[in-house]
PDB file of C-alpha atoms in Angstrom:
ATOM      1  CA  UNK P   6     179.932 212.997  42.613  1.00  0.00           C
ATOM      2  CA  UNK P   7     176.857 211.901  40.786  1.00  0.00           C
ATOM      3  CA  UNK P   8     174.538 213.552  38.303  1.00  0.00           C
ATOM      4  CA  UNK P   9     171.493 212.310  36.423  1.00  0.00           C
ATOM      5  CA  UNK P  10     170.240 213.854  33.215  1.00  0.00           C
ATOM      6  CA  UNK P  11     166.739 213.522  31.841  1.00  0.00           C
ATOM      7  CA  UNK P  12     164.639 215.573  29.415  1.00  0.00           C
ATOM      8  CA  UNK P  13     162.690 218.393  31.012  1.00  0.00           C
ATOM      9  CA  UNK P  14     159.468 217.700  29.136  1.00  0.00           C
ATOM     10  CA  UNK P  15     157.905 214.997  26.970  1.00  0.00           C
ATOM     11  CA  UNK P  16     154.541 215.064  25.209  1.00  0.00           C
ATOM     12  CA  UNK P  17     152.592 212.009  24.075  1.00  0.00           C
ATOM     13  CA  UNK P  18     149.101 211.032  23.030  1.00  0.00           C
ATOM     14  CA  UNK P  19     146.628 209.095  25.153  1.00  0.00           C
ATOM     15  CA  UNK P  20     146.876 205.382  24.426  1.00  0.00           C
ATOM     16  CA  UNK P  21     150.386 205.644  23.035  1.00  0.00           C
ATOM     17  CA  UNK P  22     153.755 204.540  24.408  1.00  0.00           C
ATOM     18  CA  UNK P  23     156.370 206.933  25.752  1.00  0.00           C
ATOM     19  CA  UNK P  24     159.930 206.439  26.881  1.00  0.00           C
ATOM     20  CA  UNK P  25     161.674 208.732  29.351  1.00  0.00           C
ATOM     21  CA  UNK P  26     165.435 208.450  29.275  1.00  0.00           C
ATOM     22  CA  UNK P  27     167.944 208.989  32.039  1.00  0.00           C
ATOM     23  CA  UNK P  28     171.706 209.069  31.728  1.00  0.00           C
ATOM     24  CA  UNK P  29     173.990 209.205  34.681  1.00  0.00           C
ATOM     25  CA  UNK P  30     177.553 210.037  35.556  1.00  0.00           C
ATOM     26  CA  UNK P  31     178.813 208.688  38.814  1.00  0.00           C
ATOM     27  CA  UNK P  32     181.907 207.630  40.660  1.00  0.00           C
ATOM     28  CA  UNK P  33     179.978 204.660  41.991  1.00  0.00           C
ATOM     29  CA  UNK P  34     176.661 203.223  40.931  1.00  0.00           C
ATOM     30  CA  UNK P  35     174.303 200.866  42.689  1.00  0.00           C
ATOM     31  CA  UNK P  36     171.037 201.113  40.817  1.00  0.00           C
ATOM     32  CA  UNK P  37     168.427 203.369  39.245  1.00  0.00           C
ATOM     33  CA  UNK P  38     165.006 204.229  40.630  1.00  0.00           C
ATOM     34  CA  UNK P  39     162.006 205.961  39.133  1.00  0.00           C
ATOM     35  CA  UNK P  40     159.495 208.088  40.993  1.00  0.00           C
ATOM     36  CA  UNK P  41     156.230 209.651  39.844  1.00  0.00           C
ATOM     37  CA  UNK P  42     154.983 212.957  41.190  1.00  0.00           C
ATOM     38  CA  UNK P  43     151.633 214.544  40.379  1.00  0.00           C
ATOM     39  CA  UNK P  44     151.202 218.283  40.766  1.00  0.00           C
ATOM     40  CA  UNK P  45     150.795 219.152  44.432  1.00  0.00           C
ATOM     41  CA  UNK P  46     151.600 215.623  45.543  1.00  0.00           C
ATOM     42  CA  UNK P  47     154.606 213.779  46.871  1.00  0.00           C
ATOM     43  CA  UNK P  48     156.796 211.428  44.850  1.00  0.00           C
ATOM     44  CA  UNK P  49     155.733 207.818  44.749  1.00  0.00           C
ATOM     45  CA  UNK P  50     158.136 204.988  44.094  1.00  0.00           C
ATOM     46  CA  UNK P  51     157.690 203.206  40.759  1.00  0.00           C
ATOM     47  CA  UNK P  52     160.653 200.908  40.253  1.00  0.00           C
ATOM     48  CA  UNK P  53     164.260 200.126  41.041  1.00  0.00           C
ATOM     49  CA  UNK P  54     166.781 198.440  38.744  1.00  0.00           C
ATOM     50  CA  UNK P  55     169.927 197.132  40.376  1.00  0.00           C
ATOM     51  CA  UNK P  56     170.806 194.843  37.459  1.00  0.00           C
ATOM     52  CA  UNK P  57     170.859 195.314  33.703  1.00  0.00           C
ATOM     53  CA  UNK P  58     167.679 194.536  31.876  1.00  0.00           C
ATOM     54  CA  UNK P  59     164.003 195.275  31.806  1.00  0.00           C
ATOM     55  CA  UNK P  60     161.701 195.218  34.823  1.00  0.00           C
ATOM     56  CA  UNK P  61     157.995 195.203  34.053  1.00  0.00           C
ATOM     57  CA  UNK P  62     155.233 196.270  36.405  1.00  0.00           C
ATOM     58  CA  UNK P  63     151.909 196.514  34.663  1.00  0.00           C
ATOM     59  CA  UNK P  64     151.872 199.351  32.137  1.00  0.00           C
ATOM     60  CA  UNK P  65     155.211 200.653  33.384  1.00  0.00           C
ATOM     61  CA  UNK P  66     158.600 199.129  32.629  1.00  0.00           C
ATOM     62  CA  UNK P  67     162.068 200.275  33.577  1.00  0.00           C
ATOM     63  CA  UNK P  68     165.327 199.421  31.872  1.00  0.00           C
ATOM     64  CA  UNK P  69     168.949 199.719  32.905  1.00  0.00           C
ATOM     65  CA  UNK P  70     172.214 199.370  31.009  1.00  0.00           C
ATOM     66  CA  UNK P  71     175.216 199.815  33.263  1.00  0.00           C
ATOM     67  CA  UNK P  72     177.665 199.656  30.388  1.00  0.00           C
ATOM     68  CA  UNK P  73     175.926 202.618  28.755  1.00  0.00           C
ATOM     69  CA  UNK P  74     175.213 204.483  32.039  1.00  0.00           C
ATOM     70  CA  UNK P  75     171.660 204.717  30.820  1.00  0.00           C
ATOM     71  CA  UNK P  76     168.184 203.761  31.800  1.00  0.00           C
ATOM     72  CA  UNK P  77     164.643 204.520  30.793  1.00  0.00           C
ATOM     73  CA  UNK P  78     161.093 204.371  32.008  1.00  0.00           C
ATOM     74  CA  UNK P  79     158.564 203.053  29.501  1.00  0.00           C
ATOM     75  CA  UNK P  80     154.902 203.863  29.904  1.00  0.00           C
ATOM     76  CA  UNK P  81     152.423 201.958  27.752  1.00  0.00           C
ATOM     77  CA  UNK P  82     148.745 202.528  27.019  1.00  0.00           C
ATOM     78  CA  UNK P  83     149.044 206.047  28.284  1.00  0.00           C
ATOM     79  CA  UNK P  84     146.164 207.412  30.318  1.00  0.00           C
ATOM     80  CA  UNK P  85     145.432 211.023  31.168  1.00  0.00           C
ATOM     81  CA  UNK P  86     146.165 210.252  34.825  1.00  0.00           C
ATOM     82  CA  UNK P  87     149.772 209.491  33.840  1.00  0.00           C
ATOM     83  CA  UNK P  88     150.337 213.217  33.336  1.00  0.00           C
ATOM     84  CA  UNK P  89     152.933 213.931  35.999  1.00  0.00           C
ATOM     85  CA  UNK P  90     156.614 214.527  36.566  1.00  0.00           C
ATOM     86  CA  UNK P  91     158.894 211.523  36.535  1.00  0.00           C
ATOM     87  CA  UNK P  92     162.235 211.507  38.339  1.00  0.00           C
ATOM     88  CA  UNK P  93     165.069 209.096  37.908  1.00  0.00           C
ATOM     89  CA  UNK P  94     167.175 208.667  41.030  1.00  0.00           C
ATOM     90  CA  UNK P  95     170.164 206.744  42.258  1.00  0.00           C
ATOM     91  CA  UNK P  96     171.615 205.907  45.669  1.00  0.00           C
ATOM     92  CA  UNK P  97     174.430 208.179  46.723  1.00  0.00           C
ATOM     93  CA  UNK P  98     177.762 206.453  45.986  1.00  0.00           C
ATOM     94  CA  UNK P  99     178.776 207.148  49.598  1.00  0.00           C
ATOM     95  CA  UNK P 100     176.103 204.626  50.670  1.00  0.00           C
ATOM     96  CA  UNK P 101     174.782 207.001  53.300  1.00  0.00           C
ATOM     97  CA  UNK P 102     171.163 206.168  52.398  1.00  0.00           C
ATOM     98  CA  UNK P 103     170.810 209.405  50.468  1.00  0.00           C
ATOM     99  CA  UNK P 104     169.234 209.380  47.030  1.00  0.00           C
ATOM    100  CA  UNK P 105     170.277 211.696  44.237  1.00  0.00           C
ATOM    101  CA  UNK P 106     167.404 212.833  42.034  1.00  0.00           C
ATOM    102  CA  UNK P 107     167.407 213.959  38.437  1.00  0.00           C
ATOM    103  CA  UNK P 108     165.644 217.225  37.666  1.00  0.00           C
ATOM    104  CA  UNK P 109     162.528 215.461  36.508  1.00  0.00           C
ATOM    105  CA  UNK P 110     160.655 215.022  33.231  1.00  0.00           C
ATOM    106  CA  UNK P 111     157.233 216.557  32.945  1.00  0.00           C
ATOM    107  CA  UNK P 112     154.989 214.272  30.890  1.00  0.00           C
ATOM    108  CA  UNK P 113     152.147 215.970  29.048  1.00  0.00           C
ATOM    109  CA  UNK P 114     149.464 213.701  27.626  1.00  0.00           C
ATOM    110  CA  UNK P 115     147.209 214.891  24.838  1.00  0.00           C
ATOM    111  CA  UNK P 116     143.720 213.447  24.344  1.00  0.00           C
TER     112      UNK P 116
ATOM    113  CA  UNK H  15     153.021 198.861  53.854  1.00  0.00           C
ATOM    114  CA  UNK H  16     155.668 201.605  54.080  1.00  0.00           C
ATOM    115  CA  UNK H  17     153.277 204.481  54.702  1.00  0.00           C
ATOM    116  CA  UNK H  18     154.607 207.876  55.717  1.00  0.00           C
ATOM    117  CA  UNK H  19     152.357 210.659  56.919  1.00  0.00           C
ATOM    118  CA  UNK H  20     152.970 214.368  57.310  1.00  0.00           C
ATOM    119  CA  UNK H  21     151.125 216.970  59.287  1.00  0.00           C
ATOM    120  CA  UNK H  22     149.948 219.543  58.517  1.00  0.00           C
ATOM    121  CA  UNK H  23     149.323 219.164  54.805  1.00  0.00           C
ATOM    122  CA  UNK H  24     149.323 222.917  54.392  1.00  0.00           C
ATOM    123  CA  UNK H  25     149.982 225.895  56.620  1.00  0.00           C
ATOM    124  CA  UNK H  26     149.822 229.649  56.245  1.00  0.00           C
ATOM    125  CA  UNK H  27     151.709 231.762  58.753  1.00  0.00           C
ATOM    126  CA  UNK H  28     152.840 235.304  59.315  1.00  0.00           C
ATOM    127  CA  UNK H  29     156.413 236.353  58.735  1.00  0.00           C
ATOM    128  CA  UNK H  30     158.527 235.898  61.854  1.00  0.00           C
ATOM    129  CA  UNK H  31     156.601 233.003  63.317  1.00  0.00           C
ATOM    130  CA  UNK H  32     157.772 229.405  63.617  1.00  0.00           C
ATOM    131  CA  UNK H  33     156.127 226.403  62.034  1.00  0.00           C
ATOM    132  CA  UNK H  34     156.538 222.751  63.000  1.00  0.00           C
ATOM    133  CA  UNK H  35     155.994 219.945  60.505  1.00  0.00           C
ATOM    134  CA  UNK H  36     155.677 216.345  61.646  1.00  0.00           C
ATOM    135  CA  UNK H  37     156.699 213.272  59.682  1.00  0.00           C
ATOM    136  CA  UNK H  38     155.635 209.825  60.854  1.00  0.00           C
ATOM    137  CA  UNK H  39     156.249 206.347  59.559  1.00  0.00           C
ATOM    138  CA  UNK H  40     152.981 204.545  60.243  1.00  0.00           C
ATOM    139  CA  UNK H  41     153.719 200.878  59.709  1.00  0.00           C
ATOM    140  CA  UNK H  42     157.482 200.567  59.979  1.00  0.00           C
ATOM    141  CA  UNK H  43     160.371 201.889  61.990  1.00  0.00           C
ATOM    142  CA  UNK H  44     162.393 204.374  60.008  1.00  0.00           C
ATOM    143  CA  UNK H  45     166.060 204.326  60.843  1.00  0.00           C
ATOM    144  CA  UNK H  46     166.596 207.334  58.635  1.00  0.00           C
ATOM    145  CA  UNK H  47     164.327 210.170  57.622  1.00  0.00           C
ATOM    146  CA  UNK H  48     165.032 212.828  55.064  1.00  0.00           C
ATOM    147  CA  UNK H  49     163.672 216.340  54.623  1.00  0.00           C
ATOM    148  CA  UNK H  50     163.366 217.876  51.186  1.00  0.00           C
ATOM    149  CA  UNK H  51     162.212 221.209  49.860  1.00  0.00           C
ATOM    150  CA  UNK H  52     160.723 221.610  46.431  1.00  0.00           C
ATOM    151  CA  UNK H  53     159.974 224.819  44.563  1.00  0.00           C
ATOM    152  CA  UNK H  54     157.396 224.831  41.758  1.00  0.00           C
ATOM    153  CA  UNK H  55     158.408 222.803  38.720  1.00  0.00           C
ATOM    154  CA  UNK H  56     161.776 221.970  40.203  1.00  0.00           C
ATOM    155  CA  UNK H  57     163.350 218.836  41.559  1.00  0.00           C
ATOM    156  CA  UNK H  58     163.553 217.824  45.184  1.00  0.00           C
ATOM    157  CA  UNK H  59     166.328 219.476  47.139  1.00  0.00           C
ATOM    158  CA  UNK H  60     167.612 217.494  50.090  1.00  0.00           C
ATOM    159  CA  UNK H  61     167.824 219.665  53.177  1.00  0.00           C
ATOM    160  CA  UNK H  62     168.953 217.221  55.841  1.00  0.00           C
ATOM    161  CA  UNK H  63     169.232 213.617  56.900  1.00  0.00           C
ATOM    162  CA  UNK H  64     167.812 212.662  60.262  1.00  0.00           C
ATOM    163  CA  UNK H  65     168.725 209.593  62.291  1.00  0.00           C
ATOM    164  CA  UNK H  66     166.884 208.636  65.455  1.00  0.00           C
ATOM    165  CA  UNK H  67     168.630 209.803  68.581  1.00  0.00           C
ATOM    166  CA  UNK H  68     171.347 211.772  66.871  1.00  0.00           C
ATOM    167  CA  UNK H  69     171.812 215.213  65.388  1.00  0.00           C
ATOM    168  CA  UNK H  70     170.636 215.785  61.863  1.00  0.00           C
ATOM    169  CA  UNK H  71     173.132 216.129  59.054  1.00  0.00           C
ATOM    170  CA  UNK H  72     172.440 219.221  56.988  1.00  0.00           C
ATOM    171  CA  UNK H  73     173.263 219.714  53.336  1.00  0.00           C
ATOM    172  CA  UNK H  74     175.556 222.505  52.326  1.00  0.00           C
ATOM    173  CA  UNK H  75     173.796 225.852  52.304  1.00  0.00           C
ATOM    174  CA  UNK H  76     170.971 224.829  54.628  1.00  0.00           C
ATOM    175  CA  UNK H  77     170.876 226.839  57.845  1.00  0.00           C
ATOM    176  CA  UNK H  78     170.666 224.422  60.755  1.00  0.00           C
ATOM    177  CA  UNK H  79     169.559 227.156  63.152  1.00  0.00           C
ATOM    178  CA  UNK H  80     166.671 228.067  60.894  1.00  0.00           C
ATOM    179  CA  UNK H  81     165.520 224.568  60.040  1.00  0.00           C
ATOM    180  CA  UNK H  82     165.503 222.634  63.291  1.00  0.00           C
ATOM    181  CA  UNK H  83     165.166 218.890  62.950  1.00  0.00           C
ATOM    182  CA  UNK H  84     164.372 216.496  65.747  1.00  0.00           C
ATOM    183  CA  UNK H  85     164.165 212.726  65.341  1.00  0.00           C
ATOM    184  CA  UNK H  86     162.830 211.686  68.726  1.00  0.00           C
ATOM    185  CA  UNK H  87     161.786 208.149  67.859  1.00  0.00           C
ATOM    186  CA  UNK H  88     161.989 205.587  65.086  1.00  0.00           C
ATOM    187  CA  UNK H  89     158.600 206.720  63.820  1.00  0.00           C
ATOM    188  CA  UNK H  90     158.685 210.495  64.206  1.00  0.00           C
ATOM    189  CA  UNK H  91     160.813 213.318  62.887  1.00  0.00           C
ATOM    190  CA  UNK H  92     159.929 217.005  63.052  1.00  0.00           C
ATOM    191  CA  UNK H  93     161.092 219.999  61.057  1.00  0.00           C
ATOM    192  CA  UNK H  94     160.651 223.425  62.583  1.00  0.00           C
ATOM    193  CA  UNK H  95     161.031 226.439  60.350  1.00  0.00           C
ATOM    194  CA  UNK H  96     162.014 229.212  62.744  1.00  0.00           C
ATOM    195  CA  UNK H  97     161.339 232.890  62.111  1.00  0.00           C
ATOM    196  CA  UNK H  98     159.781 232.068  58.787  1.00  0.00           C
ATOM    197  CA  UNK H  99     159.990 234.562  55.933  1.00  0.00           C
ATOM    198  CA  UNK H 100     158.198 234.664  52.576  1.00  0.00           C
ATOM    199  CA  UNK H 101     161.215 233.133  50.833  1.00  0.00           C
ATOM    200  CA  UNK H 102     160.719 230.035  53.007  1.00  0.00           C
ATOM    201  CA  UNK H 103     157.403 229.411  51.286  1.00  0.00           C
ATOM    202  CA  UNK H 104     157.771 226.050  49.606  1.00  0.00           C
ATOM    203  CA  UNK H 105     156.646 222.438  49.507  1.00  0.00           C
ATOM    204  CA  UNK H 106     158.370 220.473  52.257  1.00  0.00           C
ATOM    205  CA  UNK H 107     158.468 216.702  51.890  1.00  0.00           C
ATOM    206  CA  UNK H 108     159.808 214.066  54.229  1.00  0.00           C
ATOM    207  CA  UNK H 109     160.797 210.552  53.341  1.00  0.00           C
ATOM    208  CA  UNK H 110     161.901 207.506  55.235  1.00  0.00           C
ATOM    209  CA  UNK H 111     163.961 204.450  54.617  1.00  0.00           C
ATOM    210  CA  UNK H 112     164.706 201.343  56.605  1.00  0.00           C
ATOM    211  CA  UNK H 113     166.787 198.209  56.147  1.00  0.00           C
ATOM    212  CA  UNK H 114     163.734 196.320  57.334  1.00  0.00           C
ATOM    213  CA  UNK H 115     161.999 197.205  54.111  1.00  0.00           C
ATOM    214  CA  UNK H 116     164.503 195.204  52.118  1.00  0.00           C
ATOM    215  CA  UNK H 117     166.702 197.983  50.885  1.00  0.00           C
ATOM    216  CA  UNK H 118     167.639 201.482  51.940  1.00  0.00           C
ATOM    217  CA  UNK H 119     167.957 202.367  48.260  1.00  0.00           C
ATOM    218  CA  UNK H 120     164.234 203.160  48.166  1.00  0.00           C
ATOM    219  CA  UNK H 121     162.637 206.011  50.036  1.00  0.00           C
ATOM    220  CA  UNK H 122     158.975 206.334  50.920  1.00  0.00           C
ATOM    221  CA  UNK H 123     157.627 209.827  50.854  1.00  0.00           C
ATOM    222  CA  UNK H 124     155.089 211.623  52.958  1.00  0.00           C
ATOM    223  CA  UNK H 125     152.349 213.607  51.216  1.00  0.00           C
ATOM    224  CA  UNK H 126     154.182 216.894  51.725  1.00  0.00           C
ATOM    225  CA  UNK H 127     153.421 220.136  53.517  1.00  0.00           C
ATOM    226  CA  UNK H 128     152.824 223.325  51.609  1.00  0.00           C
ATOM    227  CA  UNK H 129     154.062 226.288  53.618  1.00  0.00           C
ATOM    228  CA  UNK H 130     153.014 229.802  52.721  1.00  0.00           C
ATOM    229  CA  UNK H 131     154.553 232.651  54.683  1.00  0.00           C
ATOM    230  CA  UNK H 132     152.770 235.981  54.385  1.00  0.00           C
TER     231      UNK H 132
END
């Protein structure tokens, strides 16, 4: 089986940097994805790490450490529009195209 | 690229009626489509996996006779909630993946359909 753990809520200040962590337990692991979901909207894909290291895409970066079964999403120069839920996710070890989602981290941004 | 649409975006129906939700991949052929349900402030719950031309695979606890899924083409999958009841009120989201998009490890989501059953 596979499970992903992430904090339920994180609060940060506009303009600051915030890191959302995700730890996973799995019988097989192929990579870690991050999705953003605004209230009332659908998830949108942010990033996918198949290899260890940091992937940077604009203000967002994602990191993976396979040896530590750990990854994080880093958001810099926070803007109010970044207030959303963020889900880490991983392909199902059975390779049946399913994705297993964490329970999501709700990011609150204070002005 | 990789745009998925859903219709309708919201629907209100009376208890006992059936509701059909369409999911379309607009600019790619989706070999696999997924249907999720999401309750407020909770994570996405996978309901079923749909492959074109074959029967859907339902997750444990999901009633296949209540949630009918049809994947008639590589760009269209439908979910029909039959004899809907208030407890079926939820946000239903479809997603699609395709090897043609580089990896099936990424899913592209439709905008979701909010179903309210009175």
